Amino acid sequence: MEEEYYNDYEDNYGAHYGEYAGTYAQDVAGYSDDVINDAFDGEPDAYWNID
C-alpha cells in the first residue's frame, strides 16, 4: 500500500499549478507548485538563485 501511494505521488509530481500563480517563477519560468515548494522552500522569489 505504501509503495502504491508513493508511485501515485511520483506520477503527479510537477503537475500542480496555481498556488503561486502570478509569480515570475510560475508564470514566466514555468516552475510548478511542487518545484517551488521543494527547491525554493516555498519562496517563488528565490528562483533567481538557480544556475
mmCIF entry with sequence, helices, sheets and N, C-alpha, C, O atoms, coordinates in Angstrom:
data_MODEL
# 
_entry.id   MODEL 
# 
_entity.id                         1 
_entity.type                       polymer 
_entity.pdbx_number_of_molecules   1 
# 
_entity_poly.entity_id                      1 
_entity_poly.type                           'polypeptide(L)' 
_entity_poly.nstd_linkage                   no 
_entity_poly.nstd_monomer                   no 
_entity_poly.pdbx_seq_one_letter_code       MEEEYYNDYEDNYGAHYGEYAGTYAQDVAGYSDDVINDAFDGEPDAYWNID 
_entity_poly.pdbx_seq_one_letter_code_can   MEEEYYNDYEDNYGAHYGEYAGTYAQDVAGYSDDVINDAFDGEPDAYWNID 
_entity_poly.pdbx_strand_id                 A 
# 
loop_
_entity_poly_seq.entity_id 
_entity_poly_seq.num 
_entity_poly_seq.mon_id 
_entity_poly_seq.hetero 
1 1  MET n 
1 2  GLU n 
1 3  GLU n 
1 4  GLU n 
1 5  TYR n 
1 6  TYR n 
1 7  ASN n 
1 8  ASP n 
1 9  TYR n 
1 10 GLU n 
1 11 ASP n 
1 12 ASN n 
1 13 TYR n 
1 14 GLY n 
1 15 ALA n 
1 16 HIS n 
1 17 TYR n 
1 18 GLY n 
1 19 GLU n 
1 20 TYR n 
1 21 ALA n 
1 22 GLY n 
1 23 THR n 
1 24 TYR n 
1 25 ALA n 
1 26 GLN n 
1 27 ASP n 
1 28 VAL n 
1 29 ALA n 
1 30 GLY n 
1 31 TYR n 
1 32 SER n 
1 33 ASP n 
1 34 ASP n 
1 35 VAL n 
1 36 ILE n 
1 37 ASN n 
1 38 ASP n 
1 39 ALA n 
1 40 PHE n 
1 41 ASP n 
1 42 GLY n 
1 43 GLU n 
1 44 PRO n 
1 45 ASP n 
1 46 ALA n 
1 47 TYR n 
1 48 TRP n 
1 49 ASN n 
1 50 ILE n 
1 51 ASP n 
# 
_struct_asym.id          A 
_struct_asym.entity_id   1 
# 
loop_
_struct_conf.conf_type_id 
_struct_conf.id 
_struct_conf.pdbx_PDB_helix_id 
_struct_conf.beg_label_comp_id 
_struct_conf.beg_label_asym_id 
_struct_conf.beg_label_seq_id 
_struct_conf.pdbx_beg_PDB_ins_code 
_struct_conf.end_label_comp_id 
_struct_conf.end_label_asym_id 
_struct_conf.end_label_seq_id 
_struct_conf.pdbx_end_PDB_ins_code 
_struct_conf.beg_auth_comp_id 
_struct_conf.beg_auth_asym_id 
_struct_conf.beg_auth_seq_id 
_struct_conf.end_auth_comp_id 
_struct_conf.end_auth_asym_id 
_struct_conf.end_auth_seq_id 
_struct_conf.pdbx_PDB_helix_class 
_struct_conf.details 
_struct_conf.pdbx_PDB_helix_length 
HELX_P HELX_P1 AA1 GLU A 2  ? ASN A 12 ? GLU A 2  ASN A 12 1 ? 11 
HELX_P HELX_P2 AA2 TYR A 24 ? ASP A 27 ? TYR A 24 ASP A 27 1 ? 4  
HELX_P HELX_P3 AA3 ASP A 33 ? ALA A 39 ? ASP A 33 ALA A 39 1 ? 7  
HELX_P HELX_P4 AA4 PRO A 44 ? ASN A 49 ? PRO A 44 ASN A 49 5 ? 6  
# 
_struct_conf_type.id          HELX_P 
_struct_conf_type.criteria    ? 
_struct_conf_type.reference   ? 
# 
loop_
_atom_site.group_PDB 
_atom_site.id 
_atom_site.type_symbol 
_atom_site.label_atom_id 
_atom_site.label_alt_id 
_atom_site.label_comp_id 
_atom_site.label_asym_id 
_atom_site.label_entity_id 
_atom_site.label_seq_id 
_atom_site.pdbx_PDB_ins_code 
_atom_site.Cartn_x 
_atom_site.Cartn_y 
_atom_site.Cartn_z 
_atom_site.occupancy 
_atom_site.B_iso_or_equiv 
_atom_site.pdbx_formal_charge 
_atom_site.auth_seq_id 
_atom_site.auth_comp_id 
_atom_site.auth_asym_id 
_atom_site.auth_atom_id 
_atom_site.pdbx_PDB_model_num 
ATOM 1   N N  . MET A 1 1  ? 0.824  -1.198 0.000   1.00 0.00 ? 1  MET A N  1 
ATOM 2   C CA . MET A 1 1  ? 0.000  0.000  0.000   1.00 0.00 ? 1  MET A CA 1 
ATOM 3   C C  . MET A 1 1  ? 0.870  1.265  0.000   1.00 0.00 ? 1  MET A C  1 
ATOM 4   O O  . MET A 1 1  ? 0.585  2.213  -0.731  1.00 0.00 ? 1  MET A O  1 
ATOM 5   N N  . GLU A 1 2  ? 1.931  1.277  0.820   1.00 0.00 ? 2  GLU A N  1 
ATOM 6   C CA . GLU A 1 2  ? 2.808  2.443  0.881   1.00 0.00 ? 2  GLU A CA 1 
ATOM 7   C C  . GLU A 1 2  ? 3.467  2.691  -0.470  1.00 0.00 ? 2  GLU A C  1 
ATOM 8   O O  . GLU A 1 2  ? 3.571  3.838  -0.905  1.00 0.00 ? 2  GLU A O  1 
ATOM 9   N N  . GLU A 1 3  ? 3.908  1.643  -1.130  1.00 0.00 ? 3  GLU A N  1 
ATOM 10  C CA . GLU A 1 3  ? 4.521  1.780  -2.448  1.00 0.00 ? 3  GLU A CA 1 
ATOM 11  C C  . GLU A 1 3  ? 3.519  2.320  -3.458  1.00 0.00 ? 3  GLU A C  1 
ATOM 12  O O  . GLU A 1 3  ? 3.882  3.113  -4.326  1.00 0.00 ? 3  GLU A O  1 
ATOM 13  N N  . GLU A 1 4  ? 2.282  1.906  -3.355  1.00 0.00 ? 4  GLU A N  1 
ATOM 14  C CA . GLU A 1 4  ? 1.227  2.381  -4.250  1.00 0.00 ? 4  GLU A CA 1 
ATOM 15  C C  . GLU A 1 4  ? 1.032  3.891  -4.099  1.00 0.00 ? 4  GLU A C  1 
ATOM 16  O O  . GLU A 1 4  ? 0.890  4.601  -5.094  1.00 0.00 ? 4  GLU A O  1 
ATOM 17  N N  . TYR A 1 5  ? 1.025  4.378  -2.868  1.00 0.00 ? 5  TYR A N  1 
ATOM 18  C CA . TYR A 1 5  ? 0.893  5.814  -2.604  1.00 0.00 ? 5  TYR A CA 1 
ATOM 19  C C  . TYR A 1 5  ? 2.082  6.562  -3.191  1.00 0.00 ? 5  TYR A C  1 
ATOM 20  O O  . TYR A 1 5  ? 1.907  7.601  -3.826  1.00 0.00 ? 5  TYR A O  1 
ATOM 21  N N  . TYR A 1 6  ? 3.277  6.050  -2.987  1.00 0.00 ? 6  TYR A N  1 
ATOM 22  C CA . TYR A 1 6  ? 4.483  6.694  -3.497  1.00 0.00 ? 6  TYR A CA 1 
ATOM 23  C C  . TYR A 1 6  ? 4.433  6.808  -5.013  1.00 0.00 ? 6  TYR A C  1 
ATOM 24  O O  . TYR A 1 6  ? 4.731  7.870  -5.561  1.00 0.00 ? 6  TYR A O  1 
ATOM 25  N N  . ASN A 1 7  ? 4.068  5.758  -5.685  1.00 0.00 ? 7  ASN A N  1 
ATOM 26  C CA . ASN A 1 7  ? 4.014  5.786  -7.144  1.00 0.00 ? 7  ASN A CA 1 
ATOM 27  C C  . ASN A 1 7  ? 2.973  6.780  -7.639  1.00 0.00 ? 7  ASN A C  1 
ATOM 28  O O  . ASN A 1 7  ? 3.193  7.456  -8.644  1.00 0.00 ? 7  ASN A O  1 
ATOM 29  N N  . ASP A 1 8  ? 1.850  6.875  -6.951  1.00 0.00 ? 8  ASP A N  1 
ATOM 30  C CA . ASP A 1 8  ? 0.818  7.830  -7.333  1.00 0.00 ? 8  ASP A CA 1 
ATOM 31  C C  . ASP A 1 8  ? 1.340  9.251  -7.180  1.00 0.00 ? 8  ASP A C  1 
ATOM 32  O O  . ASP A 1 8  ? 1.111  10.091 -8.050  1.00 0.00 ? 8  ASP A O  1 
ATOM 33  N N  . TYR A 1 9  ? 2.037  9.529  -6.088  1.00 0.00 ? 9  TYR A N  1 
ATOM 34  C CA . TYR A 1 9  ? 2.599  10.858 -5.870  1.00 0.00 ? 9  TYR A CA 1 
ATOM 35  C C  . TYR A 1 9  ? 3.649  11.170 -6.926  1.00 0.00 ? 9  TYR A C  1 
ATOM 36  O O  . TYR A 1 9  ? 3.687  12.277 -7.463  1.00 0.00 ? 9  TYR A O  1 
ATOM 37  N N  . GLU A 1 10 ? 4.488  10.206 -7.219  1.00 0.00 ? 10 GLU A N  1 
ATOM 38  C CA . GLU A 1 10 ? 5.547  10.395 -8.205  1.00 0.00 ? 10 GLU A CA 1 
ATOM 39  C C  . GLU A 1 10 ? 4.959  10.711 -9.581  1.00 0.00 ? 10 GLU A C  1 
ATOM 40  O O  . GLU A 1 10 ? 5.508  11.540 -10.307 1.00 0.00 ? 10 GLU A O  1 
ATOM 41  N N  . ASP A 1 11 ? 3.878  10.077 -9.941  1.00 0.00 ? 11 ASP A N  1 
ATOM 42  C CA . ASP A 1 11 ? 3.243  10.311 -11.237 1.00 0.00 ? 11 ASP A CA 1 
ATOM 43  C C  . ASP A 1 11 ? 2.658  11.709 -11.346 1.00 0.00 ? 11 ASP A C  1 
ATOM 44  O O  . ASP A 1 11 ? 2.583  12.259 -12.445 1.00 0.00 ? 11 ASP A O  1 
ATOM 45  N N  . ASN A 1 12 ? 2.240  12.296 -10.229 1.00 0.00 ? 12 ASN A N  1 
ATOM 46  C CA . ASN A 1 12 ? 1.609  13.615 -10.239 1.00 0.00 ? 12 ASN A CA 1 
ATOM 47  C C  . ASN A 1 12 ? 2.562  14.750 -9.878  1.00 0.00 ? 12 ASN A C  1 
ATOM 48  O O  . ASN A 1 12 ? 2.166  15.915 -9.899  1.00 0.00 ? 12 ASN A O  1 
ATOM 49  N N  . TYR A 1 13 ? 3.809  14.429 -9.549  1.00 0.00 ? 13 TYR A N  1 
ATOM 50  C CA . TYR A 1 13 ? 4.762  15.461 -9.152  1.00 0.00 ? 13 TYR A CA 1 
ATOM 51  C C  . TYR A 1 13 ? 5.012  16.417 -10.318 1.00 0.00 ? 13 TYR A C  1 
ATOM 52  O O  . TYR A 1 13 ? 5.265  15.993 -11.445 1.00 0.00 ? 13 TYR A O  1 
ATOM 53  N N  . GLY A 1 14 ? 4.936  17.695 -10.027 1.00 0.00 ? 14 GLY A N  1 
ATOM 54  C CA . GLY A 1 14 ? 5.186  18.704 -11.045 1.00 0.00 ? 14 GLY A CA 1 
ATOM 55  C C  . GLY A 1 14 ? 3.966  19.058 -11.874 1.00 0.00 ? 14 GLY A C  1 
ATOM 56  O O  . GLY A 1 14 ? 4.062  19.852 -12.810 1.00 0.00 ? 14 GLY A O  1 
ATOM 57  N N  . ALA A 1 15 ? 2.824  18.479 -11.544 1.00 0.00 ? 15 ALA A N  1 
ATOM 58  C CA . ALA A 1 15 ? 1.604  18.730 -12.312 1.00 0.00 ? 15 ALA A CA 1 
ATOM 59  C C  . ALA A 1 15 ? 0.682  19.740 -11.639 1.00 0.00 ? 15 ALA A C  1 
ATOM 60  O O  . ALA A 1 15 ? -0.399 20.028 -12.154 1.00 0.00 ? 15 ALA A O  1 
ATOM 61  N N  . HIS A 1 16 ? 1.095  20.278 -10.499 1.00 0.00 ? 16 HIS A N  1 
ATOM 62  C CA . HIS A 1 16 ? 0.248  21.203 -9.760  1.00 0.00 ? 16 HIS A CA 1 
ATOM 63  C C  . HIS A 1 16 ? 0.683  22.642 -9.995  1.00 0.00 ? 16 HIS A C  1 
ATOM 64  O O  . HIS A 1 16 ? 1.841  23.001 -9.786  1.00 0.00 ? 16 HIS A O  1 
ATOM 65  N N  . TYR A 1 17 ? -0.250 23.439 -10.426 1.00 0.00 ? 17 TYR A N  1 
ATOM 66  C CA . TYR A 1 17 ? -0.012 24.863 -10.670 1.00 0.00 ? 17 TYR A CA 1 
ATOM 67  C C  . TYR A 1 17 ? -1.147 25.656 -10.048 1.00 0.00 ? 17 TYR A C  1 
ATOM 68  O O  . TYR A 1 17 ? -2.242 25.124 -9.871  1.00 0.00 ? 17 TYR A O  1 
ATOM 69  N N  . GLY A 1 18 ? -0.914 26.890 -9.721  1.00 0.00 ? 18 GLY A N  1 
ATOM 70  C CA . GLY A 1 18 ? -1.971 27.755 -9.232  1.00 0.00 ? 18 GLY A CA 1 
ATOM 71  C C  . GLY A 1 18 ? -1.689 28.373 -7.875  1.00 0.00 ? 18 GLY A C  1 
ATOM 72  O O  . GLY A 1 18 ? -2.075 29.515 -7.628  1.00 0.00 ? 18 GLY A O  1 
ATOM 73  N N  . GLU A 1 19 ? -1.025 27.645 -6.992  1.00 0.00 ? 19 GLU A N  1 
ATOM 74  C CA . GLU A 1 19 ? -0.722 28.177 -5.665  1.00 0.00 ? 19 GLU A CA 1 
ATOM 75  C C  . GLU A 1 19 ? 0.161  29.418 -5.782  1.00 0.00 ? 19 GLU A C  1 
ATOM 76  O O  . GLU A 1 19 ? 0.026  30.357 -4.997  1.00 0.00 ? 19 GLU A O  1 
ATOM 77  N N  . TYR A 1 20 ? 1.058  29.420 -6.755  1.00 0.00 ? 20 TYR A N  1 
ATOM 78  C CA . TYR A 1 20 ? 1.973  30.547 -6.945  1.00 0.00 ? 20 TYR A CA 1 
ATOM 79  C C  . TYR A 1 20 ? 1.674  31.298 -8.248  1.00 0.00 ? 20 TYR A C  1 
ATOM 80  O O  . TYR A 1 20 ? 2.558  31.929 -8.828  1.00 0.00 ? 20 TYR A O  1 
ATOM 81  N N  . ALA A 1 21 ? 0.441  31.222 -8.688  1.00 0.00 ? 21 ALA A N  1 
ATOM 82  C CA . ALA A 1 21 ? 0.035  31.943 -9.899  1.00 0.00 ? 21 ALA A CA 1 
ATOM 83  C C  . ALA A 1 21 ? 0.277  33.439 -9.697  1.00 0.00 ? 21 ALA A C  1 
ATOM 84  O O  . ALA A 1 21 ? 0.014  33.987 -8.627  1.00 0.00 ? 21 ALA A O  1 
ATOM 85  N N  . GLY A 1 22 ? 0.773  34.074 -10.731 1.00 0.00 ? 22 GLY A N  1 
ATOM 86  C CA . GLY A 1 22 ? 1.072  35.497 -10.653 1.00 0.00 ? 22 GLY A CA 1 
ATOM 87  C C  . GLY A 1 22 ? 2.518  35.789 -10.308 1.00 0.00 ? 22 GLY A C  1 
ATOM 88  O O  . GLY A 1 22 ? 2.932  36.948 -10.320 1.00 0.00 ? 22 GLY A O  1 
ATOM 89  N N  . THR A 1 23 ? 3.290  34.767 -10.004 1.00 0.00 ? 23 THR A N  1 
ATOM 90  C CA . THR A 1 23 ? 4.705  34.974 -9.700  1.00 0.00 ? 23 THR A CA 1 
ATOM 91  C C  . THR A 1 23 ? 5.526  34.722 -10.962 1.00 0.00 ? 23 THR A C  1 
ATOM 92  O O  . THR A 1 23 ? 5.109  33.967 -11.840 1.00 0.00 ? 23 THR A O  1 
ATOM 93  N N  . TYR A 1 24 ? 6.667  35.343 -11.046 1.00 0.00 ? 24 TYR A N  1 
ATOM 94  C CA . TYR A 1 24 ? 7.555  35.152 -12.190 1.00 0.00 ? 24 TYR A CA 1 
ATOM 95  C C  . TYR A 1 24 ? 7.973  33.692 -12.302 1.00 0.00 ? 24 TYR A C  1 
ATOM 96  O O  . TYR A 1 24 ? 8.013  33.131 -13.397 1.00 0.00 ? 24 TYR A O  1 
ATOM 97  N N  . ALA A 1 25 ? 8.283  33.082 -11.167 1.00 0.00 ? 25 ALA A N  1 
ATOM 98  C CA . ALA A 1 25 ? 8.759  31.693 -11.167 1.00 0.00 ? 25 ALA A CA 1 
ATOM 99  C C  . ALA A 1 25 ? 7.755  30.747 -11.819 1.00 0.00 ? 25 ALA A C  1 
ATOM 100 O O  . ALA A 1 25 ? 8.150  29.793 -12.489 1.00 0.00 ? 25 ALA A O  1 
ATOM 101 N N  . GLN A 1 26 ? 6.469  31.000 -11.630 1.00 0.00 ? 26 GLN A N  1 
ATOM 102 C CA . GLN A 1 26 ? 5.473  30.110 -12.214 1.00 0.00 ? 26 GLN A CA 1 
ATOM 103 C C  . GLN A 1 26 ? 4.997  30.596 -13.574 1.00 0.00 ? 26 GLN A C  1 
ATOM 104 O O  . GLN A 1 26 ? 4.950  29.813 -14.523 1.00 0.00 ? 26 GLN A O  1 
ATOM 105 N N  . ASP A 1 27 ? 4.647  31.856 -13.687 1.00 0.00 ? 27 ASP A N  1 
ATOM 106 C CA . ASP A 1 27 ? 4.058  32.355 -14.927 1.00 0.00 ? 27 ASP A CA 1 
ATOM 107 C C  . ASP A 1 27 ? 5.051  32.475 -16.072 1.00 0.00 ? 27 ASP A C  1 
ATOM 108 O O  . ASP A 1 27 ? 4.689  32.235 -17.224 1.00 0.00 ? 27 ASP A O  1 
ATOM 109 N N  . VAL A 1 28 ? 6.284  32.837 -15.786 1.00 0.00 ? 28 VAL A N  1 
ATOM 110 C CA . VAL A 1 28 ? 7.278  33.038 -16.841 1.00 0.00 ? 28 VAL A CA 1 
ATOM 111 C C  . VAL A 1 28 ? 8.251  31.857 -16.929 1.00 0.00 ? 28 VAL A C  1 
ATOM 112 O O  . VAL A 1 28 ? 8.474  31.307 -18.007 1.00 0.00 ? 28 VAL A O  1 
ATOM 113 N N  . ALA A 1 29 ? 8.820  31.479 -15.796 1.00 0.00 ? 29 ALA A N  1 
ATOM 114 C CA . ALA A 1 29 ? 9.815  30.398 -15.796 1.00 0.00 ? 29 ALA A CA 1 
ATOM 115 C C  . ALA A 1 29 ? 9.160  29.021 -15.895 1.00 0.00 ? 29 ALA A C  1 
ATOM 116 O O  . ALA A 1 29 ? 9.813  28.064 -16.312 1.00 0.00 ? 29 ALA A O  1 
ATOM 117 N N  . GLY A 1 30 ? 7.880  28.898 -15.518 1.00 0.00 ? 30 GLY A N  1 
ATOM 118 C CA . GLY A 1 30 ? 7.153  27.651 -15.676 1.00 0.00 ? 30 GLY A CA 1 
ATOM 119 C C  . GLY A 1 30 ? 7.338  26.627 -14.569 1.00 0.00 ? 30 GLY A C  1 
ATOM 120 O O  . GLY A 1 30 ? 7.004  25.456 -14.754 1.00 0.00 ? 30 GLY A O  1 
ATOM 121 N N  . TYR A 1 31 ? 7.864  27.044 -13.417 1.00 0.00 ? 31 TYR A N  1 
ATOM 122 C CA . TYR A 1 31 ? 8.039  26.101 -12.316 1.00 0.00 ? 31 TYR A CA 1 
ATOM 123 C C  . TYR A 1 31 ? 6.686  25.748 -11.699 1.00 0.00 ? 31 TYR A C  1 
ATOM 124 O O  . TYR A 1 31 ? 5.835  26.618 -11.514 1.00 0.00 ? 31 TYR A O  1 
ATOM 125 N N  . SER A 1 32 ? 6.495  24.474 -11.384 1.00 0.00 ? 32 SER A N  1 
ATOM 126 C CA . SER A 1 32 ? 5.246  24.018 -10.771 1.00 0.00 ? 32 SER A CA 1 
ATOM 127 C C  . SER A 1 32 ? 5.241  24.347 -9.282  1.00 0.00 ? 32 SER A C  1 
ATOM 128 O O  . SER A 1 32 ? 6.271  24.699 -8.706  1.00 0.00 ? 32 SER A O  1 
ATOM 129 N N  . ASP A 1 33 ? 4.054  24.225 -8.662  1.00 0.00 ? 33 ASP A N  1 
ATOM 130 C CA . ASP A 1 33 ? 3.951  24.416 -7.215  1.00 0.00 ? 33 ASP A CA 1 
ATOM 131 C C  . ASP A 1 33 ? 4.876  23.462 -6.475  1.00 0.00 ? 33 ASP A C  1 
ATOM 132 O O  . ASP A 1 33 ? 5.509  23.845 -5.492  1.00 0.00 ? 33 ASP A O  1 
ATOM 133 N N  . ASP A 1 34 ? 4.959  22.210 -6.947  1.00 0.00 ? 34 ASP A N  1 
ATOM 134 C CA . ASP A 1 34 ? 5.798  21.205 -6.295  1.00 0.00 ? 34 ASP A CA 1 
ATOM 135 C C  . ASP A 1 34 ? 7.269  21.618 -6.307  1.00 0.00 ? 34 ASP A C  1 
ATOM 136 O O  . ASP A 1 34 ? 7.959  21.490 -5.296  1.00 0.00 ? 34 ASP A O  1 
ATOM 137 N N  . VAL A 1 35 ? 7.742  22.106 -7.438  1.00 0.00 ? 35 VAL A N  1 
ATOM 138 C CA . VAL A 1 35 ? 9.150  22.521 -7.547  1.00 0.00 ? 35 VAL A CA 1 
ATOM 139 C C  . VAL A 1 35 ? 9.408  23.744 -6.670  1.00 0.00 ? 35 VAL A C  1 
ATOM 140 O O  . VAL A 1 35 ? 10.428 23.807 -5.984  1.00 0.00 ? 35 VAL A O  1 
ATOM 141 N N  . ILE A 1 36 ? 8.509  24.698 -6.685  1.00 0.00 ? 36 ILE A N  1 
ATOM 142 C CA . ILE A 1 36 ? 8.683  25.897 -5.860  1.00 0.00 ? 36 ILE A CA 1 
ATOM 143 C C  . ILE A 1 36 ? 8.706  25.518 -4.385  1.00 0.00 ? 36 ILE A C  1 
ATOM 144 O O  . ILE A 1 36 ? 9.515  26.050 -3.625  1.00 0.00 ? 36 ILE A O  1 
ATOM 145 N N  . ASN A 1 37 ? 7.839  24.614 -3.973  1.00 0.00 ? 37 ASN A N  1 
ATOM 146 C CA . ASN A 1 37 ? 7.821  24.184 -2.574  1.00 0.00 ? 37 ASN A CA 1 
ATOM 147 C C  . ASN A 1 37 ? 9.081  23.426 -2.197  1.00 0.00 ? 37 ASN A C  1 
ATOM 148 O O  . ASN A 1 37 ? 9.618  23.631 -1.109  1.00 0.00 ? 37 ASN A O  1 
ATOM 149 N N  . ASP A 1 38 ? 9.561  22.556 -3.070  1.00 0.00 ? 38 ASP A N  1 
ATOM 150 C CA . ASP A 1 38 ? 10.725 21.725 -2.750  1.00 0.00 ? 38 ASP A CA 1 
ATOM 151 C C  . ASP A 1 38 ? 12.055 22.442 -2.969  1.00 0.00 ? 38 ASP A C  1 
ATOM 152 O O  . ASP A 1 38 ? 12.884 22.496 -2.061  1.00 0.00 ? 38 ASP A O  1 
ATOM 153 N N  . ALA A 1 39 ? 12.261 22.979 -4.135  1.00 0.00 ? 39 ALA A N  1 
ATOM 154 C CA . ALA A 1 39 ? 13.551 23.564 -4.479  1.00 0.00 ? 39 ALA A CA 1 
ATOM 155 C C  . ALA A 1 39 ? 13.748 24.965 -3.895  1.00 0.00 ? 39 ALA A C  1 
ATOM 156 O O  . ALA A 1 39 ? 14.868 25.363 -3.573  1.00 0.00 ? 39 ALA A O  1 
ATOM 157 N N  . PHE A 1 40 ? 12.661 25.692 -3.767  1.00 0.00 ? 40 PHE A N  1 
ATOM 158 C CA . PHE A 1 40 ? 12.756 27.075 -3.305  1.00 0.00 ? 40 PHE A CA 1 
ATOM 159 C C  . PHE A 1 40 ? 12.179 27.264 -1.908  1.00 0.00 ? 40 PHE A C  1 
ATOM 160 O O  . PHE A 1 40 ? 11.991 28.398 -1.467  1.00 0.00 ? 40 PHE A O  1 
ATOM 161 N N  . ASP A 1 41 ? 11.896 26.171 -1.210  1.00 0.00 ? 41 ASP A N  1 
ATOM 162 C CA . ASP A 1 41 ? 11.308 26.228 0.141   1.00 0.00 ? 41 ASP A CA 1 
ATOM 163 C C  . ASP A 1 41 ? 10.059 27.094 0.199   1.00 0.00 ? 41 ASP A C  1 
ATOM 164 O O  . ASP A 1 41 ? 9.823  27.790 1.187   1.00 0.00 ? 41 ASP A O  1 
ATOM 165 N N  . GLY A 1 42 ? 9.263  27.048 -0.856  1.00 0.00 ? 42 GLY A N  1 
ATOM 166 C CA . GLY A 1 42 ? 8.012  27.792 -0.878  1.00 0.00 ? 42 GLY A CA 1 
ATOM 167 C C  . GLY A 1 42 ? 8.169  29.277 -1.125  1.00 0.00 ? 42 GLY A C  1 
ATOM 168 O O  . GLY A 1 42 ? 7.221  30.039 -0.936  1.00 0.00 ? 42 GLY A O  1 
ATOM 169 N N  . GLU A 1 43 ? 9.336  29.698 -1.539  1.00 0.00 ? 43 GLU A N  1 
ATOM 170 C CA . GLU A 1 43 ? 9.604  31.117 -1.815  1.00 0.00 ? 43 GLU A CA 1 
ATOM 171 C C  . GLU A 1 43 ? 9.808  31.309 -3.315  1.00 0.00 ? 43 GLU A C  1 
ATOM 172 O O  . GLU A 1 43 ? 10.929 31.144 -3.797  1.00 0.00 ? 43 GLU A O  1 
ATOM 173 N N  . PRO A 1 44 ? 8.777  31.649 -4.059  1.00 0.00 ? 44 PRO A N  1 
ATOM 174 C CA . PRO A 1 44 ? 8.921  31.770 -5.507  1.00 0.00 ? 44 PRO A CA 1 
ATOM 175 C C  . PRO A 1 44 ? 9.918  32.831 -5.944  1.00 0.00 ? 44 PRO A C  1 
ATOM 176 O O  . PRO A 1 44 ? 10.426 32.763 -7.063  1.00 0.00 ? 44 PRO A O  1 
ATOM 177 N N  . ASP A 1 45 ? 10.211 33.803 -5.101  1.00 0.00 ? 45 ASP A N  1 
ATOM 178 C CA . ASP A 1 45 ? 11.185 34.846 -5.451  1.00 0.00 ? 45 ASP A CA 1 
ATOM 179 C C  . ASP A 1 45 ? 12.616 34.321 -5.408  1.00 0.00 ? 45 ASP A C  1 
ATOM 180 O O  . ASP A 1 45 ? 13.536 35.022 -5.829  1.00 0.00 ? 45 ASP A O  1 
ATOM 181 N N  . ALA A 1 46 ? 12.825 33.102 -4.908  1.00 0.00 ? 46 ALA A N  1 
ATOM 182 C CA . ALA A 1 46 ? 14.166 32.535 -4.825  1.00 0.00 ? 46 ALA A CA 1 
ATOM 183 C C  . ALA A 1 46 ? 14.595 31.872 -6.148  1.00 0.00 ? 46 ALA A C  1 
ATOM 184 O O  . ALA A 1 46 ? 15.681 31.295 -6.213  1.00 0.00 ? 46 ALA A O  1 
ATOM 185 N N  . TYR A 1 47 ? 13.779 31.942 -7.182  1.00 0.00 ? 47 TYR A N  1 
ATOM 186 C CA . TYR A 1 47 ? 14.094 31.312 -8.471  1.00 0.00 ? 47 TYR A CA 1 
ATOM 187 C C  . TYR A 1 47 ? 15.377 31.881 -9.076  1.00 0.00 ? 47 TYR A C  1 
ATOM 188 O O  . TYR A 1 47 ? 16.069 31.168 -9.803  1.00 0.00 ? 47 TYR A O  1 
ATOM 189 N N  . TRP A 1 48 ? 15.708 33.111 -8.807  1.00 0.00 ? 48 TRP A N  1 
ATOM 190 C CA . TRP A 1 48 ? 16.855 33.779 -9.426  1.00 0.00 ? 48 TRP A CA 1 
ATOM 191 C C  . TRP A 1 48 ? 18.182 33.156 -9.023  1.00 0.00 ? 48 TRP A C  1 
ATOM 192 O O  . TRP A 1 48 ? 19.199 33.401 -9.672  1.00 0.00 ? 48 TRP A O  1 
ATOM 193 N N  . ASN A 1 49 ? 18.189 32.353 -7.960  1.00 0.00 ? 49 ASN A N  1 
ATOM 194 C CA . ASN A 1 49 ? 19.419 31.788 -7.445  1.00 0.00 ? 49 ASN A CA 1 
ATOM 195 C C  . ASN A 1 49 ? 19.764 30.426 -8.085  1.00 0.00 ? 49 ASN A C  1 
ATOM 196 O O  . ASN A 1 49 ? 20.668 29.737 -7.612  1.00 0.00 ? 49 ASN A O  1 
ATOM 197 N N  . ILE A 1 50 ? 19.061 30.046 -9.134  1.00 0.00 ? 50 ILE A N  1 
ATOM 198 C CA . ILE A 1 50 ? 19.287 28.771 -9.797  1.00 0.00 ? 50 ILE A CA 1 
ATOM 199 C C  . ILE A 1 50 ? 20.199 28.989 -10.995 1.00 0.00 ? 50 ILE A C  1 
ATOM 200 O O  . ILE A 1 50 ? 19.949 29.862 -11.825 1.00 0.00 ? 50 ILE A O  1 
ATOM 201 N N  . ASP A 1 51 ? 21.247 28.198 -11.079 1.00 0.00 ? 51 ASP A N  1 
ATOM 202 C CA . ASP A 1 51 ? 22.169 28.275 -12.215 1.00 0.00 ? 51 ASP A CA 1 
ATOM 203 C C  . ASP A 1 51 ? 21.925 27.151 -13.178 1.00 0.00 ? 51 ASP A C  1 
ATOM 204 O O  . ASP A 1 51 ? 22.608 27.053 -14.197 1.00 0.00 ? 51 ASP A O  1 
# 
